[in-house]
Tab-separated table of C-alpha atoms and ligand atoms in Angstrom:
chain	number	residue	atom	x	y	z
S	31	MET	CA	-27.716	3.507	3.036
S	32	SER	CA	-24.148	4.008	3.666
S	33	SER	CA	-22.405	6.078	6.558
S	34	ALA	CA	-20.830	8.457	4.125
S	35	THR	CA	-21.160	11.971	5.506
S	36	GLY	CA	-20.153	15.419	4.494
S	37	ALA	CA	-17.118	15.285	6.823
S	38	ASP	CA	-15.943	12.223	4.833
S	39	VAL	CA	-16.000	13.921	1.361
S	40	ALA	CA	-14.926	17.290	2.847
S	41	GLY	CA	-12.120	18.847	0.628
S	42	ARG	CA	-12.585	16.894	-2.345
S	43	ALA	CA	-14.566	19.297	-4.498
S	44	ALA	CA	-12.091	21.979	-3.566
S	45	ARG	CA	-9.342	19.869	-4.512
S	46	LEU	CA	-11.098	19.186	-7.755
S	47	ALA	CA	-11.859	22.851	-8.480
S	48	ALA	CA	-8.137	23.488	-8.120
S	49	ASP	CA	-7.408	21.106	-10.663
S	50	MET	CA	-9.860	22.632	-12.973
S	51	ARG	CA	-8.408	26.165	-12.719
S	52	GLU	CA	-5.090	24.315	-13.688
S	53	ARG	CA	-6.808	23.034	-16.919
S	54	GLY	CA	-8.562	26.386	-17.529
S	55	VAL	CA	-12.079	24.787	-17.085
S	56	ASP	CA	-14.533	27.124	-15.349
S	57	VAL	CA	-17.017	24.276	-14.279
S	58	LEU	CA	-16.877	20.435	-14.292
S	59	LEU	CA	-20.084	18.465	-15.079
S	60	VAL	CA	-20.126	15.390	-12.970
S	61	ALA	CA	-22.811	12.606	-13.654
S	62	THR	CA	-21.680	9.503	-13.037
S	63	HIS	CA	-23.045	7.944	-9.977
S	64	VAL	CA	-19.942	6.717	-8.308
S	65	ASN	CA	-18.094	10.196	-8.918
S	66	VAL	CA	-21.104	11.993	-7.583
S	67	ARG	CA	-20.974	9.869	-4.708
S	68	TYR	CA	-17.242	10.412	-4.113
S	69	LEU	CA	-17.637	14.158	-4.401
S	70	THR	CA	-20.799	14.776	-2.505
S	71	GLY	CA	-21.332	11.902	-0.469
S	72	PHE	CA	-24.633	11.444	-1.772
S	73	THR	CA	-25.645	7.588	-2.300
S	74	GLY	CA	-29.010	8.111	-4.163
S	75	THR	CA	-29.095	6.912	-7.830
S	76	ASN	CA	-30.308	10.235	-9.259
S	77	GLY	CA	-27.706	12.995	-8.618
S	78	LEU	CA	-25.487	15.370	-10.666
S	79	THR	CA	-22.982	17.866	-9.495
S	80	LEU	CA	-21.151	20.924	-10.931
S	81	ILE	CA	-17.890	21.710	-9.450
S	82	VAL	CA	-17.121	25.325	-10.035
S	83	ALA	CA	-13.439	26.515	-10.403
S	84	GLU	CA	-13.948	30.127	-9.131
S	85	LYS	CA	-16.828	30.756	-6.651
S	86	PHE	CA	-18.907	33.424	-8.859
S	87	ASP	CA	-21.892	34.498	-6.359
S	88	SER	CA	-22.802	34.469	-2.775
S	89	ARG	CA	-24.053	31.005	-2.587
S	90	PRO	CA	-22.003	27.969	-1.910
S	91	PRO	CA	-19.520	27.301	-4.642
S	92	HIS	CA	-20.765	24.037	-6.132
S	93	ARG	CA	-23.969	22.865	-7.369
S	94	PHE	CA	-25.790	19.682	-6.640
S	95	PHE	CA	-28.924	18.463	-8.157
S	96	THR	CA	-31.490	15.806	-7.402
S	97	ASP	CA	-35.196	15.020	-7.618
S	98	PHE	CA	-37.680	15.178	-4.738
S	99	ARG	CA	-37.361	11.499	-3.858
S	100	TYR	CA	-33.978	12.402	-2.305
S	101	ALA	CA	-34.709	15.760	-0.767
S	102	ALA	CA	-34.078	14.532	2.953
S	103	GLN	CA	-31.387	12.025	1.965
S	104	SER	CA	-29.336	14.665	0.141
S	105	ALA	CA	-29.823	17.308	2.856
S	106	ALA	CA	-28.503	14.918	5.258
S	107	GLN	CA	-25.547	13.687	3.189
S	108	VAL	CA	-24.409	16.379	0.883
S	109	PRO	CA	-22.252	18.878	2.589
S	110	ASP	CA	-22.733	22.715	2.595
S	111	GLU	CA	-19.954	23.517	0.065
S	112	PHE	CA	-22.688	22.493	-2.414
S	113	ASP	CA	-25.831	24.765	-3.358
S	114	ARG	CA	-28.425	21.889	-3.202
S	115	LYS	CA	-31.306	21.874	-5.637
S	116	ILE	CA	-34.130	19.550	-6.047
S	117	ALA	CA	-35.085	19.539	-9.898
S	118	ALA	CA	-38.533	19.160	-11.140
S	119	GLY	CA	-37.435	17.668	-14.438
S	120	ASP	CA	-34.293	16.550	-15.975
S	121	LEU	CA	-31.231	16.798	-13.854
S	122	LEU	CA	-29.085	17.934	-16.867
S	123	GLU	CA	-31.622	20.491	-17.858
S	124	ALA	CA	-31.574	21.975	-14.491
S	125	ALA	CA	-27.558	22.063	-14.435
S	126	VAL	CA	-27.625	23.936	-17.648
S	127	ARG	CA	-30.074	26.383	-16.221
S	128	ALA	CA	-27.939	26.961	-13.409
S	129	LEU	CA	-24.921	27.487	-15.774
S	130	SER	CA	-26.815	30.457	-17.666
S	131	SER	CA	-26.357	32.535	-14.491
S	132	PHE	CA	-22.653	31.734	-14.243
S	133	GLY	CA	-20.163	34.757	-14.667
S	134	ASN	CA	-19.957	36.537	-17.761
S	135	ALA	CA	-20.270	35.094	-21.460
S	136	ALA	CA	-16.928	35.294	-22.719
S	137	GLY	CA	-15.327	32.236	-23.216
S	138	ARG	CA	-16.902	29.874	-20.720
S	139	ARG	CA	-15.261	26.343	-20.444
S	140	LEU	CA	-17.546	23.322	-19.319
S	141	GLY	CA	-15.706	20.291	-18.465
S	142	PHE	CA	-17.346	16.819	-19.051
S	143	ASP	CA	-16.517	13.122	-18.860
S	144	ASP	CA	-15.886	12.290	-22.409
S	145	ALA	CA	-15.438	8.658	-21.096
S	146	SER	CA	-18.807	8.166	-19.931
S	147	VAL	CA	-21.178	10.840	-22.025
S	148	THR	CA	-22.298	9.318	-24.992
S	149	VAL	CA	-22.144	10.975	-28.576
S	150	LYS	CA	-25.999	11.655	-28.287
S	151	GLN	CA	-25.747	13.241	-24.850
S	152	HIS	CA	-22.918	15.342	-25.833
S	153	ALA	CA	-24.926	16.609	-28.964
S	154	ARG	CA	-27.782	17.565	-26.671
S	155	LEU	CA	-25.559	19.178	-24.034
S	156	ALA	CA	-24.154	21.364	-26.696
S	157	GLU	CA	-27.635	22.255	-27.991
S	158	LEU	CA	-28.969	23.131	-24.486
S	159	LEU	CA	-25.577	25.054	-23.686
S	160	GLY	CA	-25.589	27.102	-27.054
S	161	ALA	CA	-22.375	28.608	-28.397
S	162	GLU	CA	-21.420	30.618	-25.231
S	163	TRP	CA	-19.979	27.336	-23.774
S	164	GLU	CA	-17.139	25.269	-25.164
S	165	LEU	CA	-17.231	21.618	-23.906
S	166	VAL	CA	-13.892	20.412	-22.832
S	167	PRO	CA	-13.097	16.670	-22.347
S	168	CYS	CA	-12.087	15.925	-18.766
S	169	ALA	CA	-12.458	12.091	-18.494
S	170	GLY	CA	-10.540	10.900	-15.654
S	171	ALA	CA	-10.206	14.134	-13.650
S	172	VAL	CA	-12.364	12.639	-10.706
S	173	GLU	CA	-10.762	8.993	-11.113
S	174	GLN	CA	-7.416	10.435	-10.592
S	175	LEU	CA	-8.321	11.930	-7.202
S	176	ARG	CA	-10.163	8.642	-6.404
S	177	ALA	CA	-6.992	6.778	-6.787
S	178	VAL	CA	-5.400	8.272	-3.652
S	179	LYS	CA	-7.409	7.215	-0.720
S	180	ASP	CA	-7.573	8.927	2.422
S	181	ALA	CA	-7.512	7.086	5.737
S	182	GLY	CA	-11.346	6.788	6.027
S	183	GLU	CA	-11.420	5.124	2.745
S	184	ILE	CA	-8.649	2.814	3.549
S	185	ASP	CA	-10.500	1.894	6.840
S	186	ARG	CA	-13.614	0.856	4.690
S	187	ILE	CA	-11.517	-1.144	2.200
S	188	ARG	CA	-9.824	-2.840	5.041
S	189	GLY	CA	-13.232	-3.712	6.681
S	190	ALA	CA	-14.420	-5.098	3.447
S	191	ALA	CA	-11.407	-7.209	3.193
S	192	GLU	CA	-11.664	-8.550	6.779
S	193	LEU	CA	-15.373	-9.495	6.162
S	194	ALA	CA	-14.607	-11.248	2.899
S	195	ASP	CA	-11.791	-13.214	4.381
S	196	GLU	CA	-14.195	-14.334	7.334
S	197	ALA	CA	-16.953	-15.342	4.843
S	198	LEU	CA	-14.529	-17.468	3.055
S	199	GLN	CA	-12.984	-19.114	6.226
S	200	GLY	CA	-16.742	-20.078	7.243
S	201	VAL	CA	-17.271	-21.764	3.603
S	202	LEU	CA	-14.011	-23.705	3.721
S	203	GLU	CA	-14.905	-25.092	7.451
S	204	ALA	CA	-18.257	-26.043	6.080
S	205	GLY	CA	-16.442	-28.156	3.143
S	206	VAL	CA	-16.383	-27.560	-0.619
S	207	VAL	CA	-15.859	-30.862	-2.021
S	208	HIS	CA	-18.679	-32.741	-3.738
S	209	ARG	CA	-20.616	-29.412	-3.757
S	210	THR	CA	-21.034	-27.643	-6.819
S	211	GLU	CA	-19.031	-24.285	-7.849
S	212	ARG	CA	-22.375	-22.561	-7.954
S	213	ASP	CA	-23.303	-23.739	-4.586
S	214	VAL	CA	-19.923	-22.498	-3.108
S	215	ALA	CA	-20.357	-19.116	-4.705
S	216	ILE	CA	-23.727	-18.698	-3.546
S	217	GLU	CA	-22.924	-19.566	0.138
S	218	LEU	CA	-19.786	-17.293	0.071
S	219	GLU	CA	-22.083	-14.350	-1.250
S	220	LEU	CA	-24.780	-15.186	1.629
S	221	ARG	CA	-22.025	-15.264	4.163
S	222	MET	CA	-20.746	-12.085	3.078
S	223	ARG	CA	-24.231	-10.557	3.320
S	224	ARG	CA	-24.809	-11.822	6.805
S	225	LEU	CA	-21.604	-10.508	8.042
S	226	GLY	CA	-22.751	-7.099	6.851
S	227	ALA	CA	-21.524	-6.602	3.179
S	228	GLU	CA	-24.136	-4.656	1.082
S	229	ALA	CA	-23.294	-7.018	-1.673
S	230	PRO	CA	-20.396	-8.902	-3.159
S	231	SER	CA	-18.227	-6.500	-4.978
S	232	PHE	CA	-18.397	-8.622	-8.319
S	233	PRO	CA	-19.743	-12.056	-8.998
S	234	SER	CA	-17.788	-14.385	-7.204
S	235	ILE	CA	-15.467	-16.781	-9.088
S	236	VAL	CA	-15.336	-20.346	-7.868
S	237	ALA	CA	-13.485	-22.833	-10.418
S	238	ALA	CA	-12.039	-26.105	-9.929
S	239	GLY	CA	-9.705	-28.155	-12.155
S	240	ALA	CA	-9.339	-27.335	-15.865
S	241	HIS	CA	-12.143	-24.488	-15.359
S	242	GLY	CA	-9.505	-22.558	-13.280
S	243	ALA	CA	-7.751	-22.257	-16.636
S	244	LEU	CA	-10.212	-19.575	-17.528
S	245	PRO	CA	-9.229	-16.283	-15.624
S	246	HIS	CA	-12.915	-14.993	-15.605
S	247	ALA	CA	-14.602	-18.621	-15.000
S	248	GLU	CA	-18.235	-18.394	-13.976
S	249	PRO	CA	-19.273	-20.899	-11.320
S	250	ARG	CA	-20.956	-24.005	-12.841
S	251	ALA	CA	-23.632	-26.257	-11.571
S	252	ARG	CA	-20.838	-28.783	-11.623
S	253	GLU	CA	-19.323	-30.889	-8.639
S	254	ILE	CA	-15.926	-29.966	-7.327
S	255	HIS	CA	-13.891	-33.172	-7.179
S	256	ARG	CA	-11.203	-34.238	-4.953
S	257	ASP	CA	-7.472	-33.843	-5.809
S	258	ALA	CA	-8.022	-30.603	-7.975
S	259	LEU	CA	-7.003	-26.979	-7.643
S	260	LEU	CA	-9.654	-24.688	-6.778
S	261	THR	CA	-9.518	-21.072	-7.438
S	262	ILE	CA	-11.912	-18.686	-5.616
S	263	ASP	CA	-11.827	-14.930	-6.436
S	264	TRP	CA	-14.390	-12.928	-4.449
S	265	GLY	CA	-14.835	-9.576	-2.625
S	266	ALA	CA	-17.261	-7.598	-0.347
S	267	LEU	CA	-18.933	-4.348	-0.796
S	268	HIS	CA	-18.845	-2.574	2.633
S	269	GLU	CA	-19.952	0.977	3.317
S	270	GLY	CA	-19.669	1.578	-0.581
S	271	TYR	CA	-15.925	0.487	-0.689
S	272	CYS	CA	-14.837	-2.962	-2.407
S	273	SER	CA	-12.489	-5.592	-1.561
S	274	ASP	CA	-10.876	-8.061	-4.128
S	275	CYS	CA	-8.984	-11.357	-3.121
S	276	THR	CA	-8.224	-14.467	-4.780
S	277	ARG	CA	-6.942	-17.919	-3.278
S	278	THR	CA	-6.130	-21.113	-5.143
S	279	TYR	CA	-6.628	-24.296	-2.741
S	280	ALA	CA	-5.901	-28.138	-3.273
S	281	THR	CA	-9.065	-30.154	-2.897
S	282	GLY	CA	-6.842	-33.270	-1.707
S	283	GLU	CA	-3.144	-34.354	-1.324
S	284	ARG	CA	-3.145	-36.042	-4.768
S	285	ILE	CA	-2.675	-33.274	-7.161
S	286	SER	CA	-0.253	-33.425	-9.872
S	287	ALA	CA	3.584	-32.451	-9.428
S	288	ARG	CA	2.739	-30.034	-12.285
S	289	ALA	CA	-0.038	-28.219	-10.293
S	290	ARG	CA	2.449	-28.056	-7.206
S	291	GLU	CA	5.045	-26.450	-9.484
S	292	ILE	CA	2.708	-23.867	-11.162
S	293	TYR	CA	1.217	-23.195	-7.708
S	294	GLU	CA	4.688	-22.405	-6.323
S	295	LEU	CA	5.662	-20.416	-9.212
S	296	VAL	CA	2.688	-17.960	-8.953
S	297	ARG	CA	3.223	-17.746	-5.305
S	298	SER	CA	6.740	-16.685	-5.695
S	299	ALA	CA	6.035	-14.370	-8.449
S	300	GLN	CA	2.996	-12.825	-6.315
S	301	GLU	CA	5.265	-12.510	-3.132
S	302	GLN	CA	7.957	-10.768	-4.928
S	303	ALA	CA	5.655	-8.504	-6.777
S	304	LEU	CA	3.738	-7.656	-3.532
S	305	ALA	CA	6.988	-7.026	-1.655
S	306	ALA	CA	7.991	-4.375	-4.289
S	307	VAL	CA	4.789	-2.332	-3.690
S	308	LYS	CA	5.252	1.002	-2.196
S	309	ALA	CA	5.438	4.635	-3.330
S	310	GLY	CA	7.645	5.120	-6.401
S	311	PRO	CA	7.657	2.363	-9.141
S	312	SER	CA	5.342	2.715	-11.679
S	313	GLY	CA	2.502	0.173	-12.266
S	314	ARG	CA	4.549	-1.079	-15.347
S	315	GLU	CA	7.478	-1.555	-13.232
S	316	LEU	CA	5.807	-3.862	-10.900
S	317	ASP	CA	4.075	-5.910	-13.401
S	318	ARG	CA	7.453	-6.636	-14.932
S	319	VAL	CA	8.643	-8.017	-11.445
S	320	ALA	CA	6.090	-10.988	-11.437
S	321	ARG	CA	6.037	-11.285	-15.320
S	322	GLU	CA	9.957	-11.665	-15.594
S	323	LEU	CA	9.703	-14.817	-13.108
S	324	ILE	CA	6.878	-16.330	-14.759
S	325	GLU	CA	8.529	-15.867	-18.214
S	326	GLN	CA	11.834	-17.343	-16.950
S	327	ALA	CA	9.973	-20.188	-15.986
S	328	GLY	CA	8.509	-20.491	-19.585
S	329	HIS	CA	5.094	-19.535	-18.727
S	330	GLY	CA	5.068	-16.104	-19.971
S	331	GLU	CA	2.375	-16.829	-22.579
S	332	HIS	CA	0.090	-18.501	-19.870
S	333	PHE	CA	-0.085	-14.847	-17.827
S	334	GLY	CA	-2.234	-13.161	-20.084
S	335	HIS	CA	-3.648	-10.273	-17.841
S	336	GLY	CA	-2.052	-7.435	-16.108
S	337	LEU	CA	-0.691	-7.853	-12.425
S	338	GLY	CA	-3.413	-5.730	-10.672
S	339	HIS	CA	-5.674	-2.544	-10.463
S	340	GLY	CA	-6.666	-0.148	-7.984
S	341	VAL	CA	-9.667	-0.797	-5.788
S	342	GLY	CA	-12.197	1.534	-3.867
S	343	LEU	CA	-15.616	2.786	-4.700
S	344	GLU	CA	-15.216	0.511	-7.840
S	345	VAL	CA	-13.633	-3.034	-7.884
S	346	HIS	CA	-11.756	-1.953	-10.917
S	347	GLU	CA	-10.279	1.663	-10.931
S	348	GLY	CA	-6.889	3.312	-11.110
S	349	PRO	CA	-3.968	2.843	-10.961
S	350	ARG	CA	-3.394	-0.033	-13.349
S	351	LEU	CA	-0.524	-2.486	-12.849
S	352	SER	CA	0.232	-3.705	-16.178
S	353	ARG	CA	2.385	-3.979	-19.195
S	354	LEU	CA	0.131	-1.104	-20.617
S	355	ALA	CA	0.034	1.038	-17.558
S	356	GLY	CA	1.904	4.538	-17.715
S	357	GLU	CA	5.174	5.605	-16.109
S	358	GLU	CA	3.547	7.569	-13.257
S	359	PRO	CA	4.772	6.439	-9.956
S	360	LEU	CA	2.536	4.934	-7.349
S	361	GLN	CA	1.821	7.278	-4.473
S	362	VAL	CA	0.829	6.930	-0.977
S	363	GLY	CA	-2.771	6.201	-0.560
S	364	ASN	CA	-3.075	4.091	-3.444
S	365	VAL	CA	-4.795	0.566	-2.940
S	366	VAL	CA	-4.098	-1.795	-5.635
S	367	THR	CA	-4.221	-5.780	-5.968
S	368	VAL	CA	-1.316	-8.009	-6.780
S	369	GLU	CA	-2.725	-10.997	-8.704
S	370	PRO	CA	-0.546	-12.936	-11.050
S	371	GLY	CA	-1.953	-16.041	-12.608
S	372	VAL	CA	-0.739	-19.066	-14.737
S	373	TYR	CA	-3.391	-20.669	-16.732
S	374	LEU	CA	-2.848	-24.038	-18.498
S	375	PRO	CA	-5.831	-24.382	-21.114
S	376	GLY	CA	-7.790	-27.518	-20.582
S	377	ARG	CA	-5.630	-28.447	-17.671
S	378	LEU	CA	-5.444	-26.122	-14.517
S	379	GLY	CA	-5.053	-22.414	-13.587
S	380	VAL	CA	-3.466	-20.515	-10.490
S	381	ARG	CA	-3.987	-17.165	-9.354
S	382	ILE	CA	-3.241	-15.772	-6.237
S	383	GLU	CA	-4.415	-12.122	-5.285
S	384	ASP	CA	-3.722	-9.739	-2.180
S	385	LEU	CA	-5.087	-6.212	-1.562
S	386	VAL	CA	-2.487	-3.803	-0.548
S	387	ALA	CA	-2.584	-0.254	0.554
S	388	ILE	CA	0.390	2.055	0.166
S	389	THR	CA	1.282	3.907	3.270
S	390	GLU	CA	3.790	6.507	4.423
S	391	ASP	CA	5.854	3.596	5.917
S	392	GLY	CA	5.685	1.310	2.856
S	393	GLN	CA	2.588	-0.821	2.637
S	394	GLU	CA	-0.273	-2.614	4.592
S	395	ILE	CA	-1.376	-5.744	3.273
S	396	LEU	CA	-5.156	-5.885	3.738
S	397	SER	CA	-5.734	-9.509	2.573
S	398	ARG	CA	-4.922	-11.938	5.502
S	399	LEU	CA	-5.471	-15.519	4.453
S	400	GLY	CA	-2.433	-17.601	4.338
S	401	LYS	CA	-0.695	-18.334	0.700
S	402	GLU	CA	0.886	-21.675	1.654
S	403	LEU	CA	-0.786	-24.304	-0.644
S	404	THR	CA	-3.618	-25.487	1.623
S	405	VAL	CA	-5.571	-28.616	1.200
S	406	VAL	CA	-9.280	-28.232	1.756
S	407	SER	CA	-11.959	-30.749	1.997
X	224	ZN	ZN1	-10.139	-10.678	-7.737
X	225	ZN	ZN1	-8.636	-8.291	-8.959
C-alpha cells in the first residue's frame, strides 16, 4: 500500500468542484482507478467518487463508494471531505441512488468521463438516472488537474527516478555484453524492486543494434554483441508515481562513424530541447526545437514520435510535447519527458530521454545519468 494520505490529496476535490461550477455541472462521476486515487488517496482497486459542485446537505460535500473489503483501508486513506459509503452491490448503482437525494429535480447535470465510459456503460447510466439528469461529457477534467504536480508529487517522482538510475547503474556495473536483452531487462526490473519500487512503471526496453531502430522494441532472448548501440528505456513505480528515462550506450569502441554521428545529433537535439523546457512555451514549440535540428541533419523522417509526455500517476499523461500538441503554455508543476530519437530501419536507433519538472525558477532535471556516449561492457 502506498503512503498516500488524506493530507496529500487535500484541496484536489475542491479545485475540481470549482471547475465543475464553471462548466455548469452539478456532480462529476469519477470511476477510473487512477483518478479516484488522485482525488481521494484511495489505493484500492474498487472505488468510485462523486465530486459535488455545491454542497447540498449537512454531510461532507463529496461522496466516496467502495465495497466491504476496503472498509478499513478507505477509512484510513480517504479524507473527511468525502462521505464514505460501503456499498453492498454495484458501486455505480450505489452512486446513482445517492444522486436521487441530490438537490431539486430541475435540470440536474452529471459530468462523466466520456474517454473511459463505454457506450454500454453510458446507456446503463442514462437508464439508471432517468430523465431528470443530463449526462455531460467531461473527459480530461481530472487529468488537467493531474498535469500540474504539487511538491509532494514531485518528491515521489524524483524518488522513482533516483531509484531507477541506481538500478541501471547496478546492471551496467554487472555487465551487459553477451547477456540477452531479456536477461538484462529482468535484472533491471528485479533491482528496481529490491530498491523499493512497487513495479517497473512500464515494461523495460532493452534493444541492441538494429533492434534499437524500433522505438517500442521488446527485449528478445538474443545476445547483446560487442560494438553496437544499446538503448535502454526504463522506469520505476514508487509510492504510486512513475519515472521514465532512456539512455543509449555503446557496447564497444568500434561502433560505426554513422552511429556516433547519429548519437551526437540526438544528444544535441535532446539537450537543446531540454534547455528550452520552462513555463511559457507550448508542447508544440518544444517539439519544434528538437525536430528542426534533426530535420536540418536530414533525419526528420527518422524521428517518428513526439518529443515527450507528462509523467505522474501514469507514465503517459498530460501535457503532450508533440507536433499535435495544443498551444497551451506549459506551467509550473508540469513534469515531462524530453526524448527525441533517430531510428534507421534495419541499422540502428538512438533515443535519449530525461525527466524534468517545471519549477518557479525554471526547471529541475530529475534524471541524473550522464549523456556523453559511454562504452559499457
Ligand atoms: Zn521512456
Ligand atoms: Zn517516455
